[in-house]
Coordinates of C-alpha atoms in Angstrom, one line a residue:
M1 CA 68.8 289.2 -116.9
K2 CA 69.4 292.6 -117.7
L3 CA 71.0 293.0 -120.7
L4 CA 72.4 295.9 -123.0
F5 CA 74.6 295.1 -126.0
V6 CA 77.4 297.7 -127.6
V7 CA 80.3 297.9 -130.0
S8 CA 83.1 299.6 -129.0
L9 CA 85.6 301.1 -132.1
F10 CA 88.3 299.0 -130.4
I11 CA 87.5 295.0 -130.3
I12 CA 83.6 293.9 -131.6
F13 CA 82.8 292.6 -128.5
T14 CA 79.2 292.2 -127.1
F15 CA 78.8 292.3 -123.3
F16 CA 76.4 292.0 -120.5
S17 CA 75.9 295.1 -118.9
F18 CA 73.1 296.1 -116.1
A19 CA 70.7 298.7 -118.0
Q20 CA 68.4 300.3 -115.2
S21 CA 64.8 299.0 -114.3
S22 CA 62.1 301.5 -113.1
H23 CA 62.8 301.5 -109.6
V24 CA 66.4 300.6 -109.5
S25 CA 69.8 301.9 -110.5
I26 CA 72.5 301.1 -110.1
T27 CA 76.1 303.6 -110.9
P28 CA 78.9 303.2 -112.3
E29 CA 77.4 301.0 -114.1
Q30 CA 80.7 299.2 -115.1
P31 CA 82.4 299.4 -112.2
K32 CA 86.1 298.9 -111.1
V33 CA 87.2 297.6 -107.9
G34 CA 88.3 300.7 -105.5
D35 CA 85.2 302.4 -106.5
K36 CA 82.5 303.8 -104.5
I37 CA 79.3 302.2 -106.3
T38 CA 75.7 303.6 -105.3
V39 CA 72.4 302.1 -105.1
T40 CA 68.5 303.8 -106.2
Y41 CA 65.6 301.8 -105.0
R42 CA 62.6 304.4 -106.8
A43 CA 59.1 303.2 -104.2
E44 CA 57.2 306.1 -105.5
N45 CA 55.1 303.4 -107.6
P46 CA 52.7 301.6 -105.2
D47 CA 53.1 298.3 -107.3
V48 CA 57.0 298.5 -106.9
L49 CA 57.1 294.8 -104.1
L50 CA 58.6 296.7 -101.5
A51 CA 56.8 300.1 -101.3
K52 CA 54.6 300.4 -98.4
A53 CA 58.3 298.5 -96.5
E54 CA 60.0 301.2 -93.5
S55 CA 63.7 300.1 -94.0
I56 CA 65.4 298.8 -96.6
T57 CA 68.8 296.7 -96.7
A58 CA 70.5 297.1 -100.5
L59 CA 72.1 293.6 -101.2
C60 CA 74.8 292.8 -103.4
L61 CA 77.1 289.1 -103.7
V62 CA 80.6 289.9 -105.3
Y63 CA 81.9 286.9 -107.6
R64 CA 85.1 286.2 -106.9
G65 CA 86.2 283.2 -109.4
E66 CA 87.4 280.9 -107.5
E67 CA 86.9 281.6 -104.5
D68 CA 83.0 281.7 -102.2
P69 CA 81.1 285.1 -103.7
L70 CA 80.9 288.5 -100.8
A71 CA 77.4 289.6 -99.4
L72 CA 77.5 293.5 -98.7
E73 CA 75.2 294.0 -97.0
S74 CA 74.5 298.5 -97.2
P75 CA 71.0 300.3 -95.4
M76 CA 69.3 302.4 -97.5
K77 CA 68.8 306.1 -96.8
K78 CA 65.0 307.0 -97.2
N79 CA 64.2 310.5 -98.8
G80 CA 60.7 311.3 -100.0
T81 CA 60.2 307.8 -101.7
T82 CA 64.0 307.1 -102.9
W83 CA 66.4 305.1 -100.8
T84 CA 69.7 304.6 -101.5
A85 CA 72.4 303.3 -100.2
S86 CA 76.8 303.6 -101.3
F87 CA 79.7 300.6 -100.9
S88 CA 83.2 301.3 -102.3
L89 CA 83.8 297.5 -103.9
T90 CA 87.3 297.2 -102.5
E91 CA 87.0 292.6 -104.0
K92 CA 90.3 292.6 -105.5
N93 CA 89.6 289.5 -107.4
A94 CA 85.8 290.3 -107.9
R95 CA 84.4 288.9 -110.9
H96 CA 80.2 290.4 -111.6
L97 CA 77.5 291.7 -108.9
A98 CA 74.4 290.2 -108.5
F99 CA 71.9 292.7 -106.3
Q100 CA 68.6 292.5 -104.8
F101 CA 66.6 294.5 -101.7
V102 CA 65.3 293.3 -98.4
A103 CA 63.2 294.1 -96.6
D104 CA 62.4 292.0 -92.8
E105 CA 61.5 288.9 -94.4
T106 CA 60.9 290.4 -98.0
Y107 CA 63.6 290.5 -101.1
D108 CA 63.2 292.1 -104.4
D109 CA 64.9 290.4 -106.0
N110 CA 63.4 290.9 -110.0
E111 CA 61.2 287.9 -109.7
R112 CA 64.8 285.3 -109.2
D113 CA 66.0 287.6 -111.7
C114 CA 68.8 289.9 -109.7
W115 CA 70.6 293.1 -111.3
T116 CA 73.8 292.1 -112.0
L117 CA 77.2 293.7 -113.4
F118 CA 79.9 293.4 -114.8
V119 CA 83.2 294.4 -113.2
Y120 CA 85.7 296.0 -115.8
D121 CA 89.3 296.8 -115.8
K122 CA 91.6 300.0 -117.0
N123 CA 91.2 299.6 -120.5
D124 CA 87.2 299.8 -120.0
K125 CA 86.7 296.4 -120.6
P126 CA 85.0 293.2 -118.5
V127 CA 87.9 291.9 -116.2
Q128 CA 88.7 288.3 -117.4
G129 CA 86.6 285.9 -115.5
A130 CA 82.8 288.1 -116.2
H131 CA 80.8 287.4 -118.0
S132 CA 82.7 282.7 -117.3
S133 CA 81.0 284.2 -113.6
L134 CA 77.6 285.4 -114.6
A135 CA 78.0 281.7 -117.2
E136 CA 78.3 279.3 -114.2
V137 CA 74.8 280.9 -112.4
L138 CA 73.1 280.7 -114.5
Q139 CA 73.8 277.1 -116.2
N140 CA 72.0 275.7 -112.7
G141 CA 70.7 278.6 -111.3
G142 CA 72.0 280.9 -108.6
Q143 CA 73.0 279.2 -105.4
Y144 CA 73.2 281.9 -103.3
F145 CA 70.9 284.9 -104.5
G146 CA 68.4 282.2 -106.5
E147 CA 69.3 283.3 -109.9
N148 CA 66.8 282.0 -111.9
Q149 CA 68.8 279.4 -114.7
D150 CA 69.3 279.7 -118.4
V151 CA 71.3 278.3 -120.6
E152 CA 70.8 279.5 -123.4
Q153 CA 72.0 282.5 -121.7
A154 CA 75.1 280.2 -120.3
K155 CA 75.9 280.0 -123.5
A156 CA 76.5 283.4 -125.0
E157 CA 78.0 284.5 -122.2
I158 CA 80.8 282.0 -121.9
A159 CA 80.9 282.8 -126.2
R160 CA 81.3 286.1 -124.6
E161 CA 84.4 285.3 -122.2
L162 CA 85.8 283.3 -125.3
E163 CA 85.8 285.8 -127.6
L164 CA 87.2 288.2 -124.8
Y165 CA 90.0 285.6 -122.8
P166 CA 90.6 282.7 -125.7
D167 CA 93.0 281.6 -123.3
N168 CA 90.5 281.3 -120.5
S169 CA 91.2 277.9 -118.9
D170 CA 87.6 278.1 -116.5
A171 CA 85.8 279.0 -119.6
L172 CA 87.6 276.2 -121.7
V173 CA 86.4 273.7 -119.1
L174 CA 82.6 275.3 -119.1
Y175 CA 82.5 274.9 -122.8
V176 CA 82.6 271.6 -123.2
K177 CA 80.5 270.5 -120.3
Q178 CA 77.9 272.9 -122.5
H179 CA 78.0 271.3 -125.9
A180 CA 79.0 267.7 -124.6
D181 CA 75.0 266.7 -124.7
A182 CA 74.5 269.0 -127.8
E183 CA 73.6 266.4 -130.9
R184 CA 77.8 266.1 -132.2
N185 CA 78.6 266.0 -136.0
P186 CA 82.6 264.7 -136.6
E187 CA 83.2 268.3 -136.1
T188 CA 82.6 269.4 -132.9
T189 CA 83.6 266.6 -131.1
E190 CA 87.0 267.0 -132.6
R191 CA 87.1 270.5 -131.6
L192 CA 85.6 269.5 -128.2
V193 CA 88.8 266.7 -128.0
T194 CA 91.1 270.0 -129.0
T195 CA 89.7 271.8 -126.4
L196 CA 90.5 269.4 -123.9
N197 CA 94.2 268.0 -124.9
T198 CA 95.5 271.4 -124.9
L199 CA 94.0 271.9 -121.2
A200 CA 95.6 268.3 -120.0
E201 CA 98.3 270.2 -121.6
K202 CA 98.5 273.5 -119.0
F203 CA 96.9 271.6 -115.9
K204 CA 99.7 268.2 -117.0
N205 CA 101.5 269.8 -113.1
D206 CA 97.7 270.5 -111.0
E207 CA 96.6 266.5 -110.6
E208 CA 92.7 268.9 -109.5
K209 CA 92.4 270.6 -111.9
L210 CA 93.3 267.9 -114.3
H211 CA 91.3 265.9 -113.0
R212 CA 88.5 267.7 -114.1
L213 CA 88.7 266.7 -117.6
V214 CA 87.9 263.1 -116.8
F215 CA 84.7 263.3 -116.6
L216 CA 84.7 265.9 -119.7
F217 CA 86.6 263.2 -122.3
S218 CA 84.0 260.7 -121.1
M219 CA 81.2 263.2 -121.6
I220 CA 82.1 263.3 -125.2
G221 CA 82.5 259.8 -125.9
E222 CA 86.1 259.5 -125.3
K223 CA 86.2 257.0 -122.3
E224 CA 88.7 255.1 -123.7
K225 CA 90.9 259.0 -123.4
S226 CA 89.9 259.4 -120.3
K227 CA 90.5 255.7 -119.2
A228 CA 94.0 256.4 -120.1
L229 CA 94.8 259.5 -118.7
E230 CA 92.6 258.3 -114.9
E231 CA 96.0 255.3 -115.1
S232 CA 98.8 257.5 -116.5
V233 CA 98.7 259.6 -113.9
I234 CA 98.2 257.5 -111.0
A235 CA 100.7 256.0 -112.2
D236 CA 103.0 258.9 -112.5
N237 CA 101.8 259.9 -109.0
P238 CA 99.8 257.0 -106.4
K239 CA 99.3 259.1 -103.3
G240 CA 98.4 260.9 -106.2
Y241 CA 94.6 263.7 -105.4
F242 CA 93.1 261.1 -108.4
A243 CA 95.1 258.3 -106.4
Q244 CA 91.8 259.5 -104.0
Q245 CA 89.3 260.6 -106.3
K246 CA 89.2 256.7 -107.7
L247 CA 89.3 255.2 -104.1
L248 CA 86.5 257.7 -102.8
R249 CA 84.8 256.9 -106.5
P250 CA 82.3 254.6 -105.6
Y251 CA 81.5 255.8 -101.8
Y252 CA 77.9 257.2 -101.8
N253 CA 76.8 254.7 -104.2
E254 CA 77.4 252.2 -101.9
Q255 CA 73.8 251.0 -100.5
N256 CA 76.0 249.7 -97.8
T257 CA 76.3 251.9 -95.6
D258 CA 79.3 249.0 -93.1
A259 CA 81.2 249.1 -96.5
A260 CA 80.9 252.7 -97.4
A261 CA 82.7 252.8 -93.9
E262 CA 85.4 250.6 -95.2
I263 CA 85.9 252.5 -98.2
I264 CA 87.0 255.1 -96.6
R265 CA 88.7 253.7 -94.2
T266 CA 90.8 253.2 -96.8
A267 CA 91.3 256.1 -97.6
V268 CA 92.2 258.3 -94.3
E269 CA 94.7 255.3 -93.5
T270 CA 96.0 255.2 -97.5
F271 CA 95.9 259.5 -98.4
P272 CA 96.7 260.5 -94.4
D273 CA 96.9 264.2 -95.9
L274 CA 93.9 263.7 -97.0
E275 CA 91.8 266.8 -97.4
T276 CA 90.2 268.3 -94.1
E277 CA 87.2 269.0 -95.9
V278 CA 87.0 266.1 -98.4
K279 CA 87.4 264.1 -94.6
Q280 CA 84.6 265.7 -92.7
S281 CA 81.7 265.5 -95.1
R282 CA 82.1 262.0 -96.1
L283 CA 82.2 261.2 -92.1
E284 CA 79.0 264.0 -91.7
N285 CA 77.6 261.4 -94.0
L286 CA 78.7 258.4 -92.4
V287 CA 76.8 259.5 -88.9
Y288 CA 73.6 260.4 -90.6
R289 CA 74.2 256.9 -93.0
Y290 CA 73.8 254.8 -89.1
T291 CA 71.7 257.2 -87.5
N292 CA 69.5 256.6 -89.9
E293 CA 69.5 252.8 -89.7
K294 CA 69.8 253.6 -85.9
Q295 CA 72.7 251.8 -85.8
F296 CA 73.2 253.9 -82.2
E297 CA 77.1 252.2 -81.5
K298 CA 78.6 253.2 -85.0
A299 CA 77.1 256.8 -85.7
E300 CA 78.8 257.4 -82.5
E301 CA 82.2 256.2 -83.4
W302 CA 82.1 257.9 -86.3
L303 CA 80.7 261.1 -85.3
L304 CA 83.7 261.5 -82.8
K305 CA 85.9 261.1 -85.4
L306 CA 85.4 263.8 -87.4
P307 CA 88.2 266.1 -87.6
K308 CA 85.8 269.0 -86.2
P309 CA 83.1 268.7 -84.4
N310 CA 80.3 269.6 -85.2
G311 CA 77.2 270.5 -83.4
V312 CA 74.3 269.8 -85.7
Y313 CA 75.6 265.6 -86.1
Y314 CA 76.0 265.3 -82.3
N315 CA 72.6 266.7 -82.0
Y316 CA 70.9 264.7 -84.9
L317 CA 72.4 261.7 -83.5
A318 CA 71.4 262.2 -80.2
R319 CA 67.2 263.4 -81.2
T320 CA 67.2 260.3 -83.4
M321 CA 68.0 258.6 -79.8
V322 CA 66.0 259.9 -77.7
D323 CA 62.9 259.8 -80.0
D324 CA 63.9 255.9 -80.0
G325 CA 63.8 256.3 -76.1
T326 CA 67.6 254.6 -77.2
N327 CA 69.9 254.7 -73.8
L328 CA 68.8 257.9 -73.1
E329 CA 71.6 258.0 -70.2
K330 CA 73.8 258.6 -73.3
A331 CA 71.9 260.9 -76.8
S332 CA 71.8 263.2 -72.9
L333 CA 75.3 263.1 -73.5
L334 CA 75.4 263.5 -76.5
A335 CA 72.8 266.6 -77.5
Q336 CA 74.8 268.9 -74.0
K337 CA 77.9 268.3 -76.3
A338 CA 75.5 270.1 -79.1
V339 CA 74.6 272.6 -76.4
A340 CA 78.2 273.1 -75.8
L341 CA 79.7 273.6 -79.5
N342 CA 76.8 275.5 -80.6
K343 CA 77.2 277.8 -78.3
A344 CA 80.6 277.8 -79.5
I345 CA 80.4 279.1 -82.8
S346 CA 82.3 282.1 -83.7
S347 CA 81.8 285.1 -86.0
D348 CA 84.8 283.9 -87.9
E349 CA 82.6 280.8 -88.9
K350 CA 79.7 283.2 -90.8
K351 CA 80.2 281.7 -95.3
S352 CA 81.4 284.5 -97.1
Y353 CA 77.8 284.4 -99.0
M354 CA 76.0 284.3 -95.6
R355 CA 73.8 287.9 -94.3
Q356 CA 74.2 288.0 -91.2
S357 CA 71.3 288.6 -89.8
D358 CA 70.8 284.9 -92.1
F359 CA 73.7 283.8 -89.9
E360 CA 72.6 285.3 -86.7
A361 CA 69.4 283.7 -86.9
D362 CA 71.1 280.1 -87.8
T363 CA 73.4 280.3 -85.3
K364 CA 70.6 281.1 -82.7
N365 CA 67.8 278.0 -84.8
K366 CA 71.1 275.5 -84.0
L367 CA 71.4 276.6 -80.0
G368 CA 67.6 275.9 -79.5
A369 CA 67.9 272.9 -81.7
S370 CA 70.2 270.8 -80.0
L371 CA 68.7 272.0 -76.5
G372 CA 65.0 270.8 -77.3
T373 CA 66.8 267.8 -77.5
Y374 CA 68.5 267.9 -74.1
G375 CA 65.4 268.7 -72.5
N376 CA 63.3 266.9 -74.3
A377 CA 65.7 263.8 -72.9
L378 CA 65.2 265.6 -69.3
L379 CA 61.5 265.3 -70.3
K380 CA 61.2 261.5 -71.2
M381 CA 63.7 261.2 -67.9
E382 CA 61.1 262.0 -65.9
K383 CA 63.8 264.6 -64.6
F384 CA 61.2 267.2 -64.8
T385 CA 63.1 269.9 -62.1
E386 CA 65.8 270.2 -64.8
A387 CA 64.1 270.2 -68.6
E388 CA 62.5 273.6 -67.6
P389 CA 64.7 275.9 -68.1
V390 CA 66.7 274.3 -70.9
L391 CA 63.2 273.9 -73.0
H392 CA 62.7 277.8 -71.6
E393 CA 66.5 278.9 -73.2
A394 CA 65.0 276.5 -76.5
Y395 CA 61.8 278.2 -76.0
E396 CA 64.2 282.2 -76.1
A397 CA 66.7 280.6 -78.9
N398 CA 63.9 280.0 -81.2
G399 CA 61.8 283.1 -80.5
G400 CA 59.0 279.6 -79.4
A401 CA 59.4 278.7 -83.5
S402 CA 58.9 275.2 -82.8
P403 CA 55.9 273.8 -81.6
D404 CA 57.6 270.9 -80.2
I405 CA 59.5 272.3 -78.5
N406 CA 56.9 274.8 -77.5
Q407 CA 55.0 271.8 -76.4
R408 CA 57.2 270.5 -74.1
Y409 CA 58.0 273.6 -72.6
V410 CA 54.8 273.7 -71.3
V411 CA 54.4 270.0 -70.9
A412 CA 58.1 271.1 -68.4
L413 CA 55.8 274.0 -66.6
T414 CA 52.9 271.7 -66.0
K415 CA 54.7 269.0 -64.1
N416 CA 56.7 271.9 -61.5
K417 CA 52.4 273.4 -61.0
Q418 CA 53.5 275.7 -63.2
F419 CA 50.0 276.2 -64.4
G420 CA 49.4 279.6 -65.0
K421 CA 52.6 280.4 -66.9
A422 CA 51.8 276.8 -69.1
I423 CA 49.0 277.3 -70.0
E424 CA 50.3 281.7 -70.9
V425 CA 52.9 280.2 -72.7
G426 CA 49.9 277.4 -74.1
L427 CA 47.6 280.2 -75.7
A428 CA 50.8 282.0 -77.4
C429 CA 52.0 279.7 -79.0
I430 CA 48.5 278.5 -80.3
N431 CA 47.8 282.4 -81.0
K432 CA 50.5 282.0 -83.3
Q433 CA 50.6 278.7 -84.6
K434 CA 53.2 277.0 -83.3
D435 CA 51.3 274.5 -81.5
N436 CA 51.3 270.6 -82.4
A437 CA 48.7 268.2 -81.8
M438 CA 49.8 268.2 -78.6
L439 CA 50.3 270.8 -76.9
L440 CA 45.9 271.4 -76.3
D441 CA 46.2 267.9 -74.2
N442 CA 49.2 269.1 -72.1
L443 CA 46.8 272.6 -71.7
K444 CA 44.4 270.4 -71.0
E445 CA 46.1 269.4 -67.9
A446 CA 47.7 273.1 -66.6
Y447 CA 44.0 274.3 -66.8
I448 CA 42.5 271.3 -64.7
G449 CA 45.9 271.3 -62.1
R450 CA 44.9 275.5 -62.4
D451 CA 41.2 275.6 -61.8
G452 CA 40.4 271.9 -60.8
S453 CA 38.4 271.0 -63.6
E454 CA 37.9 271.9 -67.8
K455 CA 35.7 273.7 -67.9
N456 CA 38.3 277.1 -68.9
F457 CA 40.1 274.9 -71.1
A458 CA 36.7 275.6 -74.2
D459 CA 38.6 279.2 -73.8
A460 CA 41.7 277.6 -75.3
L461 CA 39.7 275.4 -77.7
T462 CA 38.0 278.5 -79.4
L463 CA 40.9 280.0 -79.4
K464 CA 43.0 277.1 -81.6
K465 CA 39.8 277.4 -83.9
K466 CA 39.9 281.1 -84.9
A467 CA 43.5 281.2 -85.0
F468 CA 44.0 278.4 -87.4
E469 CA 40.7 280.3 -89.3
E470 CA 41.4 283.2 -89.4
A471 CA 45.8 282.1 -91.1
I472 CA 44.4 280.4 -93.6
T473 CA 41.7 283.7 -94.8
K474 CA 44.1 285.7 -94.1
A475 CA 47.0 283.9 -96.4
G476 CA 44.5 283.3 -99.1
K477 CA 43.8 287.3 -99.3
E478 CA 46.9 288.1 -98.9
H479 CA 47.3 285.0 -102.3
A480 CA 44.7 284.9 -104.1
A481 CA 45.6 286.7 -106.9
K482 CA 49.0 285.2 -107.4
I483 CA 47.5 281.8 -106.9
E484 CA 45.1 281.9 -109.6
K485 CA 47.9 283.0 -111.9
K486 CA 50.0 280.4 -110.1
I487 CA 47.2 277.5 -111.5
K488 CA 47.4 279.1 -114.5
E489 CA 50.6 278.4 -115.8
E490 CA 51.5 275.8 -113.9
R491 CA 48.5 273.0 -115.6
T492 CA 50.1 270.2 -116.6
N493 CA 48.3 267.1 -118.5
K494 CA 50.6 264.0 -117.9
V495 CA 49.6 261.0 -117.2
A496 CA 49.5 260.0 -113.8
T497 CA 51.3 256.6 -113.4
D498 CA 48.6 253.5 -112.1
F499 CA 49.4 252.0 -108.5
T500 CA 47.4 249.8 -106.0
L501 CA 48.5 250.5 -102.2
S502 CA 46.8 249.1 -99.0
D503 CA 46.2 251.0 -96.1
W504 CA 46.7 249.7 -92.3
D505 CA 43.7 247.6 -92.8
G506 CA 44.9 245.6 -96.1
T507 CA 42.1 247.1 -98.0
S508 CA 43.6 248.1 -101.4
V509 CA 43.1 250.9 -103.5
T510 CA 44.0 251.7 -106.9
L511 CA 44.1 254.7 -108.9
S512 CA 43.1 254.1 -112.0
A513 CA 39.7 253.1 -110.5
L514 CA 38.6 256.7 -109.3
K515 CA 39.1 258.5 -112.6
G516 CA 36.0 260.8 -112.6
K517 CA 37.1 261.9 -109.7
V518 CA 39.8 264.7 -109.0
V519 CA 42.2 263.1 -106.4
I520 CA 45.1 264.0 -103.9
V521 CA 48.3 262.5 -104.1
D522 CA 50.4 263.4 -101.2
F523 CA 53.8 261.8 -100.4
W524 CA 55.0 261.7 -96.5
A525 CA 56.9 260.4 -94.2
T526 CA 56.5 260.7 -89.8
W527 CA 59.9 262.0 -89.6
C528 CA 59.8 264.3 -92.3
G529 CA 59.5 268.6 -90.4
P530 CA 57.3 270.0 -93.8
C531 CA 55.0 267.0 -93.6
K532 CA 53.7 267.3 -89.9
Q533 CA 53.5 270.7 -90.7
S534 CA 51.0 270.7 -94.0
F535 CA 49.5 268.0 -92.0
P536 CA 46.9 270.9 -90.1
Y537 CA 46.0 271.9 -93.7
L538 CA 45.3 269.4 -95.8
Q539 CA 43.2 267.6 -92.8
Y540 CA 41.3 271.0 -93.2
V541 CA 41.1 270.7 -97.2
Y542 CA 39.8 266.8 -96.3
E543 CA 37.3 268.1 -94.3
K544 CA 36.4 270.4 -96.2
Y545 CA 35.3 267.9 -99.2
Q546 CA 35.2 264.6 -97.0
S547 CA 31.6 264.5 -98.8
N548 CA 32.2 265.2 -102.2
E549 CA 32.3 262.2 -103.7
N550 CA 33.9 263.6 -106.5
V551 CA 37.0 264.2 -104.7
K552 CA 39.9 261.8 -102.8
I553 CA 42.7 262.5 -100.6
L554 CA 45.3 259.8 -100.7
A555 CA 48.4 260.3 -98.2
L556 CA 51.4 258.3 -99.0
N557 CA 53.5 256.5 -97.0
T558 CA 57.1 257.0 -97.8
W559 CA 60.0 256.7 -97.1
E560 CA 60.1 256.0 -93.3
R561 CA 63.9 254.8 -91.9
I562 CA 62.1 252.1 -89.4
K563 CA 62.1 249.2 -91.0
G564 CA 59.1 246.3 -91.4
D565 CA 55.8 246.0 -92.8
S566 CA 54.2 246.0 -89.8
A567 CA 56.2 248.5 -87.4
I568 CA 56.3 251.0 -90.5
I569 CA 51.7 250.4 -90.6
E570 CA 52.1 251.1 -86.1
N571 CA 54.2 253.5 -86.5
A572 CA 51.1 255.6 -88.6
K573 CA 48.4 254.7 -87.2
K574 CA 50.0 256.3 -83.6
F575 CA 51.3 259.3 -85.7
M576 CA 47.7 259.9 -87.1
G577 CA 46.1 258.4 -84.0
T578 CA 48.6 261.5 -82.0
N579 CA 47.7 263.7 -84.2
K580 CA 43.7 263.4 -85.1
Y581 CA 45.1 262.5 -88.7
S582 CA 41.0 261.5 -90.8
F583 CA 42.3 261.5 -93.6
P584 CA 43.1 257.8 -96.0
V585 CA 46.9 256.6 -95.7
L586 CA 48.4 253.9 -97.9
F587 CA 51.3 252.4 -97.8
D588 CA 54.3 253.0 -100.6
K589 CA 57.9 250.7 -100.1
N590 CA 59.0 253.2 -101.3
E591 CA 58.3 252.4 -105.4
V592 CA 55.2 254.8 -106.5
V593 CA 57.4 257.5 -104.8
N594 CA 59.9 256.4 -107.8
H595 CA 57.6 256.0 -110.3
Y596 CA 56.8 259.8 -109.3
E597 CA 60.3 260.2 -109.2
V598 CA 59.8 262.5 -106.3
E599 CA 62.9 264.1 -105.1
G600 CA 62.2 265.3 -101.7
I601 CA 59.0 265.2 -98.8
P602 CA 56.0 266.6 -98.9
T603 CA 55.2 266.4 -102.9
K604 CA 52.1 266.7 -103.7
F605 CA 49.6 265.9 -107.1
I606 CA 46.8 266.7 -108.0
I607 CA 45.2 264.2 -110.2
D608 CA 42.1 265.9 -112.6
K609 CA 39.4 263.2 -113.1
K610 CA 41.2 262.3 -115.6
G611 CA 43.7 260.3 -114.8
N612 CA 46.5 263.1 -114.8
I613 CA 48.4 265.0 -113.2
A614 CA 47.8 268.8 -113.2
Y615 CA 49.6 270.4 -110.7
T616 CA 52.7 269.2 -108.3
S617 CA 53.4 270.9 -105.2
I618 CA 56.7 270.4 -103.0
G619 CA 58.1 271.5 -100.0
F620 CA 55.2 273.5 -97.5
D621 CA 55.2 277.1 -97.9
G622 CA 52.1 278.1 -94.9
P623 CA 48.4 278.4 -95.1
Q624 CA 48.1 279.2 -98.1
M625 CA 48.0 276.2 -98.9
V626 CA 44.6 275.7 -98.2
E627 CA 44.1 278.0 -101.0
E628 CA 46.0 276.6 -103.3
M629 CA 44.5 273.6 -103.1
V630 CA 40.9 275.2 -102.9
Q631 CA 40.9 276.5 -106.3
E632 CA 42.7 273.3 -108.1
I633 CA 40.9 270.9 -106.7
E634 CA 37.3 273.7 -107.6
M635 CA 38.8 274.2 -111.4
L636 CA 39.7 270.4 -111.4
L637 CA 35.9 270.1 -110.2
K638 CA 34.6 272.2 -113.0
E639 CA 35.6 270.8 -116.0

């Protein structure tokens, strides 16, 4: 964050404020509610991120205390190389403002350190909650604009808030959180206990706020006080918020879904006034869990109990059933319901912190996904005439961005003998790198249907190879310098946990036996979308180093949602064969993935010749993956 420290003539304190950068300025620097705020973005320097932009939008996130932040979008006007925008600050509860700038999909957010201003009162003093509002963002990293985490700065902001407003309850709660885990002496602990006792007295008539203190008493070692407080409140109000929370507390730690469902059933019966949002989130989670376990009847039972029907969960259940080939008629009805719900999404459902364009894109994606599921169900039931318009609508809603929907649309066109259209759509998807492994086989069928032979299909194969390599080359050129800098900064030297795992033929591979080689360990699952997106590029890297005995790629299949070792192996073997991938696959029974503390897949670890983890990457961020992996591998081979 940009920092500026000053001394007031009336009150001596330091405060956070916006400091002008070389290419951004915002006035006034001490805005008040009702002020007109002017934002300026100077792009005369070619190194400025949005220097070549044809249009720029200034984004302001207004933090409003207990309310969700409010996103304000202001299209900027250009004069030479200078862009400006103005808006009025009308939110009465505004605490602090964060700014970033966007052109198309490129964001200038000051490297995740957004330009920030406090809101001031009529006495030119930051309003109550300004510093603590910023501290909340800094404590864990920004949830909405993605600002960097800075715990020490967060502590400094809380100190300033309490200097200005010693009785600010929210600031005091965060102060205790910040210092609860630190090494404490009796004096420190006494101060935290005194603070919590003061807050407990202040919140005695507000159970929701009082409940926040139970955990804090435990954090500072006052477990008896925490327990006594909870028991006392429940005794006084056995149907209140404390009692609800105590009943619901075991839910997320309960591994057995039937037992978790019983907790929710009891909570709904015991507390008829249970908050709708609480009930909604728990029931959605049950639908998700039962769906993953393929207990589809139970998933539907809880789906129908949602206080507010949600197209996302109707689609998730329907899609999983279609993929499993289970009760396609029922799955198609659930998918139709998902389509109807997603078509009925209205603008008043937009979260306050969302950009309008993001809301519209998200709504389109939800609709496209549910149409895709419905279309796929119709395809599997061989209702090709009905499937085609549904998949066409899905294709349009997604703007051709979903490889699976694209491929199924080509299938529907081909089955309905619209061979020319199928070829046109298929080639367009290949050219945009929005195809899956099955689309080429479907295109072959379309060429044979149109020409009576597959002779012209060679054009599609050539285009596929060219488009793929062009995407990699373009990504490499655009990101080479960044990647080089990134891999130098991110080099680690942590000992890789050894493991021995088997492939589908039963052949064992031990990591430590590969010392002296560079090893890529990639955790993945067949249901994981980003894994599937990354695999063509992993295959490309595998083929590049296939003849190099000093480089090994191991894809560790884990977190599969089907049960039984043999079923998991057959599922992976089918997936690899269908997609024509040839890199080695090992099977992890959710053990190695835990030792490596993997939080999401795909996650790749590149291990150096000494057996140390040199690089870690999570997720898939496009064709630049190839350039990044190649640079990392080459650097490690030289060591």
